[in-house]
Coordinates of C-alpha atoms in Angstrom, one line a residue:
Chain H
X1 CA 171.4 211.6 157.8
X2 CA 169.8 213.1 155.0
X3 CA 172.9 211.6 152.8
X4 CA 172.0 208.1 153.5
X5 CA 168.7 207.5 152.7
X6 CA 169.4 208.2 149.2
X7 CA 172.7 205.9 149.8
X8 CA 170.6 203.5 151.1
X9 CA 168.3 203.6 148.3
X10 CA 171.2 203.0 145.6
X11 CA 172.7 199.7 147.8
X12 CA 169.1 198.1 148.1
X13 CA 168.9 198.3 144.3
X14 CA 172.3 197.1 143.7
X15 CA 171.3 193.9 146.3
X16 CA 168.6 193.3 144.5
X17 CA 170.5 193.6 140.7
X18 CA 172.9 191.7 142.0
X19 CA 170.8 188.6 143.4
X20 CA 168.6 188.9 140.7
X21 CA 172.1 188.4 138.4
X22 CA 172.6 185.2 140.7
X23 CA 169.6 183.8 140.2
X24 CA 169.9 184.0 136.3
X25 CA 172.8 182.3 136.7
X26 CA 171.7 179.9 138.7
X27 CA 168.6 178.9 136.4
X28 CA 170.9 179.4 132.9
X29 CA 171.4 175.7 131.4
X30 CA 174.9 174.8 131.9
X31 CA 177.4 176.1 129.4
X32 CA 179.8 174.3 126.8
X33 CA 183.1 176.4 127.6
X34 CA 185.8 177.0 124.1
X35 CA 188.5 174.3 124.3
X36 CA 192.1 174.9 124.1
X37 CA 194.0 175.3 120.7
X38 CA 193.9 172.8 117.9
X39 CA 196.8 170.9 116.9
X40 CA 195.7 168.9 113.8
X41 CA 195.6 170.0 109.9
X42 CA 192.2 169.4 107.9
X43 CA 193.8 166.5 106.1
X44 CA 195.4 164.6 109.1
X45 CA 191.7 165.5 110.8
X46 CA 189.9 164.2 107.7
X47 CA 191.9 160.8 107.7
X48 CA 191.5 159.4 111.2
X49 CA 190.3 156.5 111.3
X50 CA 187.7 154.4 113.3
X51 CA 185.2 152.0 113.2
X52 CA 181.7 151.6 112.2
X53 CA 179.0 149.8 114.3
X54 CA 180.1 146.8 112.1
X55 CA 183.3 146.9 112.7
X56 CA 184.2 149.1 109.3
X57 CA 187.1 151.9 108.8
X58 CA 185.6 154.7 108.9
X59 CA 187.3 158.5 108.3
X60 CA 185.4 161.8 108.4
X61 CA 186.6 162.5 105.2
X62 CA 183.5 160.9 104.2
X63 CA 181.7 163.7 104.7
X64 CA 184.3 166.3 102.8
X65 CA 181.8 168.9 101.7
X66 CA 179.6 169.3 105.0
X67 CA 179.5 170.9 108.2
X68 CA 180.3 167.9 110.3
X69 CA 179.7 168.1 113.9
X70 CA 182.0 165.8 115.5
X71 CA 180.7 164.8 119.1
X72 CA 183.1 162.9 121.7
X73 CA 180.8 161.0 124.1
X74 CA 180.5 157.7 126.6
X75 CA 177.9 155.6 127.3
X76 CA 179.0 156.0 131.4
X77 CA 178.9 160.1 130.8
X78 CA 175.3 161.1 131.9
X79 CA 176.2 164.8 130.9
X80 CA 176.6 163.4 127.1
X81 CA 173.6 161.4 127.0
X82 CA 171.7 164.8 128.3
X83 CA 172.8 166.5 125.2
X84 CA 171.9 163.8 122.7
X85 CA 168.4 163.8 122.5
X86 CA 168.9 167.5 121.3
X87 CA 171.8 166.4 118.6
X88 CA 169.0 163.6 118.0
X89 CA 166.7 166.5 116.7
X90 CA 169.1 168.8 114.9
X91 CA 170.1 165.8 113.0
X92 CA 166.9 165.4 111.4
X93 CA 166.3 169.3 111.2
X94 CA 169.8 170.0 109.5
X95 CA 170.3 166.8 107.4
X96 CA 169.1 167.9 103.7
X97 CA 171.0 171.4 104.6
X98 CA 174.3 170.2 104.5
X99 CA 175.1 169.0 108.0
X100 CA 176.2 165.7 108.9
X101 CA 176.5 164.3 113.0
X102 CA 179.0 162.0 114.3
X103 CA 179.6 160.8 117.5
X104 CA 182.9 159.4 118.4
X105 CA 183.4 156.8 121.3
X106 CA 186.2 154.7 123.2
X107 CA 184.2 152.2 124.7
X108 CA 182.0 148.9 124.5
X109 CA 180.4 148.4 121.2
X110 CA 177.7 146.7 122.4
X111 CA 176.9 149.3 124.7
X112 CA 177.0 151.7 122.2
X113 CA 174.9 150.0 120.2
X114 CA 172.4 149.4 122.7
X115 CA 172.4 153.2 123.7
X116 CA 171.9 154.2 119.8
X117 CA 168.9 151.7 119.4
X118 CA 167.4 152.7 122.6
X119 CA 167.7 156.6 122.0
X120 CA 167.3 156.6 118.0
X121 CA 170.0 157.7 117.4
X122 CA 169.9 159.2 113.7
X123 CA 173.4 159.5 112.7
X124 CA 176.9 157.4 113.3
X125 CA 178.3 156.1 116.2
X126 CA 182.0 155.2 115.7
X127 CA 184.4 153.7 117.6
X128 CA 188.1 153.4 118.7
X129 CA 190.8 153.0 121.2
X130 CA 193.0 155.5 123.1
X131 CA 193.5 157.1 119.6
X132 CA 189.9 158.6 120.3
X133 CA 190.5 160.8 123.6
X134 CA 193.8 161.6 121.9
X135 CA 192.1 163.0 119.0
X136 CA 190.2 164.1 120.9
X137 CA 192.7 166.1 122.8
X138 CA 194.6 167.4 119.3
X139 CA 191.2 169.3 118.8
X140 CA 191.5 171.4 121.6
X141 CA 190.5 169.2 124.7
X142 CA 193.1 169.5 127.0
X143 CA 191.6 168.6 129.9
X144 CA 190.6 164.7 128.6
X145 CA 186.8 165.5 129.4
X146 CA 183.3 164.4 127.8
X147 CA 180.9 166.0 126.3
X148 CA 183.6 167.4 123.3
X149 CA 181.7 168.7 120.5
X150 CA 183.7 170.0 117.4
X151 CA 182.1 171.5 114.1
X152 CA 184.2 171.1 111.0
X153 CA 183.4 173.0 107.8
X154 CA 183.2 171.1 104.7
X155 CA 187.1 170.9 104.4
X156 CA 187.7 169.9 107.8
X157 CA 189.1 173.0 109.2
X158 CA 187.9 173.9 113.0
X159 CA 185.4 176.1 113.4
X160 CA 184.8 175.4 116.6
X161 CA 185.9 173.4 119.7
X162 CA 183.9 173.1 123.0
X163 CA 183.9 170.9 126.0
X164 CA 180.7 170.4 128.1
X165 CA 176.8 170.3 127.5
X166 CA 176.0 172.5 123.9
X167 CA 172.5 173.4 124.3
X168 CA 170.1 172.8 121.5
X169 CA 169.3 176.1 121.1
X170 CA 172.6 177.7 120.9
X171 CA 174.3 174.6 118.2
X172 CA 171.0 175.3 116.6
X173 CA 172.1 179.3 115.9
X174 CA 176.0 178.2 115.0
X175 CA 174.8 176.0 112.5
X176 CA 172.6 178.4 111.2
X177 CA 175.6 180.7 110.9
X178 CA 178.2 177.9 109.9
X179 CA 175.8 176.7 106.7
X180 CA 174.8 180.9 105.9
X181 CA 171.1 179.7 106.4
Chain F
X1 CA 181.3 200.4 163.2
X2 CA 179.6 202.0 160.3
X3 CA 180.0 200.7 156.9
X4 CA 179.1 203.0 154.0
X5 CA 175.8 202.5 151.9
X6 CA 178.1 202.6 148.4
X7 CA 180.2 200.5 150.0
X8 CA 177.6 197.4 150.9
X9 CA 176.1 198.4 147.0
X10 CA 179.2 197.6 145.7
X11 CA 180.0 194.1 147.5
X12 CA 176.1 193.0 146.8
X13 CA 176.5 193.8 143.2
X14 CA 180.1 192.1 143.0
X15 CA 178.3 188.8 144.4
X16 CA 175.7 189.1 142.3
X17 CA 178.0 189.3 138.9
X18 CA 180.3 186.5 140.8
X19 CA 177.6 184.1 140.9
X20 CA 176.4 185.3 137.6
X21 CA 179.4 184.4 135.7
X22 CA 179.5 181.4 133.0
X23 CA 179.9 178.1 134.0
X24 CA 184.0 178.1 135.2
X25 CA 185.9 175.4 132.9
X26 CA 186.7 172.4 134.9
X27 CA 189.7 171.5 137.1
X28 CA 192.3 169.7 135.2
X29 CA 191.8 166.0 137.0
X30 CA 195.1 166.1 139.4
X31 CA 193.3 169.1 140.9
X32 CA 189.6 168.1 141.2
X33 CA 190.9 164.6 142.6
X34 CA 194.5 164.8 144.8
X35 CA 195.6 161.2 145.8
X36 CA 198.5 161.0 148.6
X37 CA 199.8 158.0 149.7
X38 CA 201.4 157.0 152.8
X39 CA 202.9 153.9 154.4
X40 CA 200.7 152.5 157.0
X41 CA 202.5 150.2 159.3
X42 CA 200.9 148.2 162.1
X43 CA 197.7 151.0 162.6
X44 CA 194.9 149.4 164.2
X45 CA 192.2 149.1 162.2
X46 CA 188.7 149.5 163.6
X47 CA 188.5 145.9 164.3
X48 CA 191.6 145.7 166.2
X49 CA 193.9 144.0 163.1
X50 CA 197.0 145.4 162.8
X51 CA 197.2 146.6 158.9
X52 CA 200.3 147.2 157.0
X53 CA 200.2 148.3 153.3
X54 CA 199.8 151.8 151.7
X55 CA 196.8 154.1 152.4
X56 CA 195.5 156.4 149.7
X57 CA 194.0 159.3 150.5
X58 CA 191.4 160.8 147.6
X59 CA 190.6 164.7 148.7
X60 CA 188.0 165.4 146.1
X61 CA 187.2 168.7 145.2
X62 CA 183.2 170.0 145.8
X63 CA 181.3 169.8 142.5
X64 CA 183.3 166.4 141.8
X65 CA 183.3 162.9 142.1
X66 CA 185.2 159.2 141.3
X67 CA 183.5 156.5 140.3
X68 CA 184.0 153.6 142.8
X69 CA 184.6 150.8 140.0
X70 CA 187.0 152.4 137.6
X71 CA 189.6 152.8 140.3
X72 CA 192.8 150.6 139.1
X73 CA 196.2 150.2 141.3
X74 CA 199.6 149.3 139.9
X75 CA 202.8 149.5 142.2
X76 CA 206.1 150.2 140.6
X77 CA 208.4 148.5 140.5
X78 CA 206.2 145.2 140.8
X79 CA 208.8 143.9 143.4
X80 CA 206.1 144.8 146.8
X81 CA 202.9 142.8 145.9
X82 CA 199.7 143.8 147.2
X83 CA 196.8 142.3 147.4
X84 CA 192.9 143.4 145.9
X85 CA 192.6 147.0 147.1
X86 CA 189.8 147.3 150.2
X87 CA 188.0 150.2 149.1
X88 CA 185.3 151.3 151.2
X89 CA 181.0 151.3 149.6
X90 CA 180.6 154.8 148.9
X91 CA 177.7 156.3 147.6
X92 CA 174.9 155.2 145.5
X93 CA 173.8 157.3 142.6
X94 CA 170.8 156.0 140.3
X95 CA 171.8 156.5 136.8
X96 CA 168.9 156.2 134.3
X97 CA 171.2 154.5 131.9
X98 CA 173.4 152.4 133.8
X99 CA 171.3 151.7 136.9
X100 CA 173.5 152.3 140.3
X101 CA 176.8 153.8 140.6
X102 CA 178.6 153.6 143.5
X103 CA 180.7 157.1 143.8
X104 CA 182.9 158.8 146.0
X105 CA 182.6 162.9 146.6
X106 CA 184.9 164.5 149.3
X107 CA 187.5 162.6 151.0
X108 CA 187.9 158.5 150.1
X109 CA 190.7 156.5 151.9
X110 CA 191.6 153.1 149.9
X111 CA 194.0 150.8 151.3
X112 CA 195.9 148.6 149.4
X113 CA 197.6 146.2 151.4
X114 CA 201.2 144.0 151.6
X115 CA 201.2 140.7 150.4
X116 CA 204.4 139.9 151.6
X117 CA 206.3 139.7 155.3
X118 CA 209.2 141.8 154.0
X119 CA 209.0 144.8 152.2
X120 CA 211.9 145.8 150.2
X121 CA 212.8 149.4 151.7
X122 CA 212.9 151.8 148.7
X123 CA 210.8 154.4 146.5
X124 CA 207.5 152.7 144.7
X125 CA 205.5 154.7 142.7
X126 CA 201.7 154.0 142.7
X127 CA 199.9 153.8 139.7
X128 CA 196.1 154.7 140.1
X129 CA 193.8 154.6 136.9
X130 CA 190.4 157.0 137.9
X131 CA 187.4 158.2 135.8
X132 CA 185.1 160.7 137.5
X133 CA 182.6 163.7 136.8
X134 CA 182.0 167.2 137.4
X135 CA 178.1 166.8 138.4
X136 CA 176.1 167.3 135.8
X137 CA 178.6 169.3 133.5
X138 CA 181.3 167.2 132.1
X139 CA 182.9 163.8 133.1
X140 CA 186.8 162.9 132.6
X141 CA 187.7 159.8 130.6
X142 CA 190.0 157.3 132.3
X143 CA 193.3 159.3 133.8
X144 CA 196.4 158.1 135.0
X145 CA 197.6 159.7 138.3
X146 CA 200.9 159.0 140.3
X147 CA 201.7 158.9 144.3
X148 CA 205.1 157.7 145.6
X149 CA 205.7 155.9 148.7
X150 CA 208.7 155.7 150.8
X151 CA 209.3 152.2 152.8
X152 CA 212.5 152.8 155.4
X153 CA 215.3 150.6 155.9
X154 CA 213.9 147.6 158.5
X155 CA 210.0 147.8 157.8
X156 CA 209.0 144.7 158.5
X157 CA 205.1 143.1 158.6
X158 CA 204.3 141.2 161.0
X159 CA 204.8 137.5 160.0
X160 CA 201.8 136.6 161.7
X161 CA 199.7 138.8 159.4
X162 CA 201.5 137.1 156.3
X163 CA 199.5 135.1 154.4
X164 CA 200.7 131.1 153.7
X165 CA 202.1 130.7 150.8
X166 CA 203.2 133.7 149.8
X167 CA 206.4 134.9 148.9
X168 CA 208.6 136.2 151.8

């Protein structure tokens, strides 16, 4: 008897650890999770092409020298209009420090070009075909889902691949670290 | 019976580290949406029409769900036609963007039905083009998924049910 009130002492803490645990969990801001391998060189990354709001080739070789953070998105994908507002805002924080946005869609222009007007969207909003979930895929996301943010260094090599919501705050950090600012 | 302190401590702090854990990655899309199809021959429908076509059942995995207008059906080979697929409302989500969505979460039967008196026993592959979402976390971008039906020797629609005009 004397035995278990100390016993019961130790498993009321650990309940309460362990539902205070759950409840962090549950109020955390959902997660971008690493994607799969990558199966693309820098230059074969670098040379895909797609168009411009205009209707213009466009290749991210363009931007050969920057961190480039390449963002696979939709117009129908609430999740990846969530996110933007934030890229929105890094965009204009990181722009003279040698990072460069793009977001990458296969679907209607117009809508796309509605959806960048109405949000202000600061940086480009390309298009393509199939050829954009499959490159898509070739940098790691295996699964065919949206939001797929990438960040390229300034010779297009994969520093990172992620599928799902990026916070603000946490791209925020890995750009810090990606620039050494 | 009795079940020792240490021992509840240890499940209660197990949960809590469960439910604690970072977001899981998400099903790949033939396991967050599982389409069967089966052969559905003279069932009486609610309003007392015999049907006869192929039935596809959606189980949808919690957390999950198909948009209602980006479902697409292709038979193969062509040979059976069907007509438009009779897919039931669903569910109406506001999206800020887009305005209302219908969706489908759960369990969705679609029913795509014959065209034609005589079907042409034989193995026909359905072809079903989806799009759907994990709420709130991710959403897939137009998948291709596969169900095969099986019409036996002698099926037959009723030729009362087949519509004029149409090949027999």
């Amino acid at each position: 008897m004397k035995a278990g009130l100390p016993l019961a002492g130790v498993a009321l803490l650990a309940a309460l650890a362990g539902f205070s645990l759950y409840l962090a969990g549950r109020h955390a801001e959902p997660l971008a999770i690493p994607a799969g391998p990558v199966d693309a060189t820098p230059a074969a990354i670098q040379s895909a092409r797609f168009e411009d709001g205009e209707g213009a080739s466009r290749s991210l070789g363009q931007f050969a020298g920057k961190v480039v953070v390449v963002n696979f998105w939709a117009t129908w994908c609430s999740p990846c209009r969530e996110e933007m507002p934030g890229f929105v805002k890094l965009q204009s924080k990181w722009e003279g420090r040698g990072v460069q946005f793009v977001g990458l869609a296969q679907d209607d222009a117009a809508k796309v070009a509605a959806f960048g007007r109405e949000l202000g969207v600061n940086y480009p909003l390309w298009l393509g075909g199939t050829e954009v979930m499959d490159f898509s895929r070739r940098l790691g996301n295996h699964l065919g889902v949206l939001p797929h943010t990438v960040l390229l260094d300034g010779q297009g090599r994969v520093l990172e691949s992620r599928i799902g919501v990026y916070p603000e705050a946490a791209l925020d950090a890995r750009l810090a670290s990606a620039t050494g600012r | 019976m009795k079940i020792p302190a240490a021992t509840l401590a240890a499940f209660a702090l197990a949960a809590g580290l469960a439910a604690a854990a970072p977001a899981d990655e998400p099903l790949e899309p033939d396991r967050a949406f599982q389409p069967h199809a089966r052969l559905v021959a003279g069932a009486h429908a609610a309003g007392g029409q015999e049907r006869h076509g192929i039935d596809i059942d959606y189980r949808i995995e919690p957390g999950y769900y198909l948009y209602r207008s980006r479902l697409r059906f292709e038979v193969s080979p062509p040979a059976l036609l069907i007509g438009p697929p009779e897919i039931p409302l669903g569910v109406d989500i506001d999206d800020p963007y887009f305005g209302k969505s219908s969706i489908f979460r759960d369990r969705v039967t679609i029913h795509l039905p014959f065209m034609v008196s005589m079907a042409r026993p034989g193995r026909y592959r359905v072809k079903i083009t989806a799009q759907g979402c994990a709420e709130g976390r991710i959403c897939y971008a137009p998948f291709l998924q596969e169900v095969v039906v099986n019409i036996p020797p002698g099926y037959r629609v009723n030729d009362a049910l087949s519509p004029r005009g149409l090949p027999r």
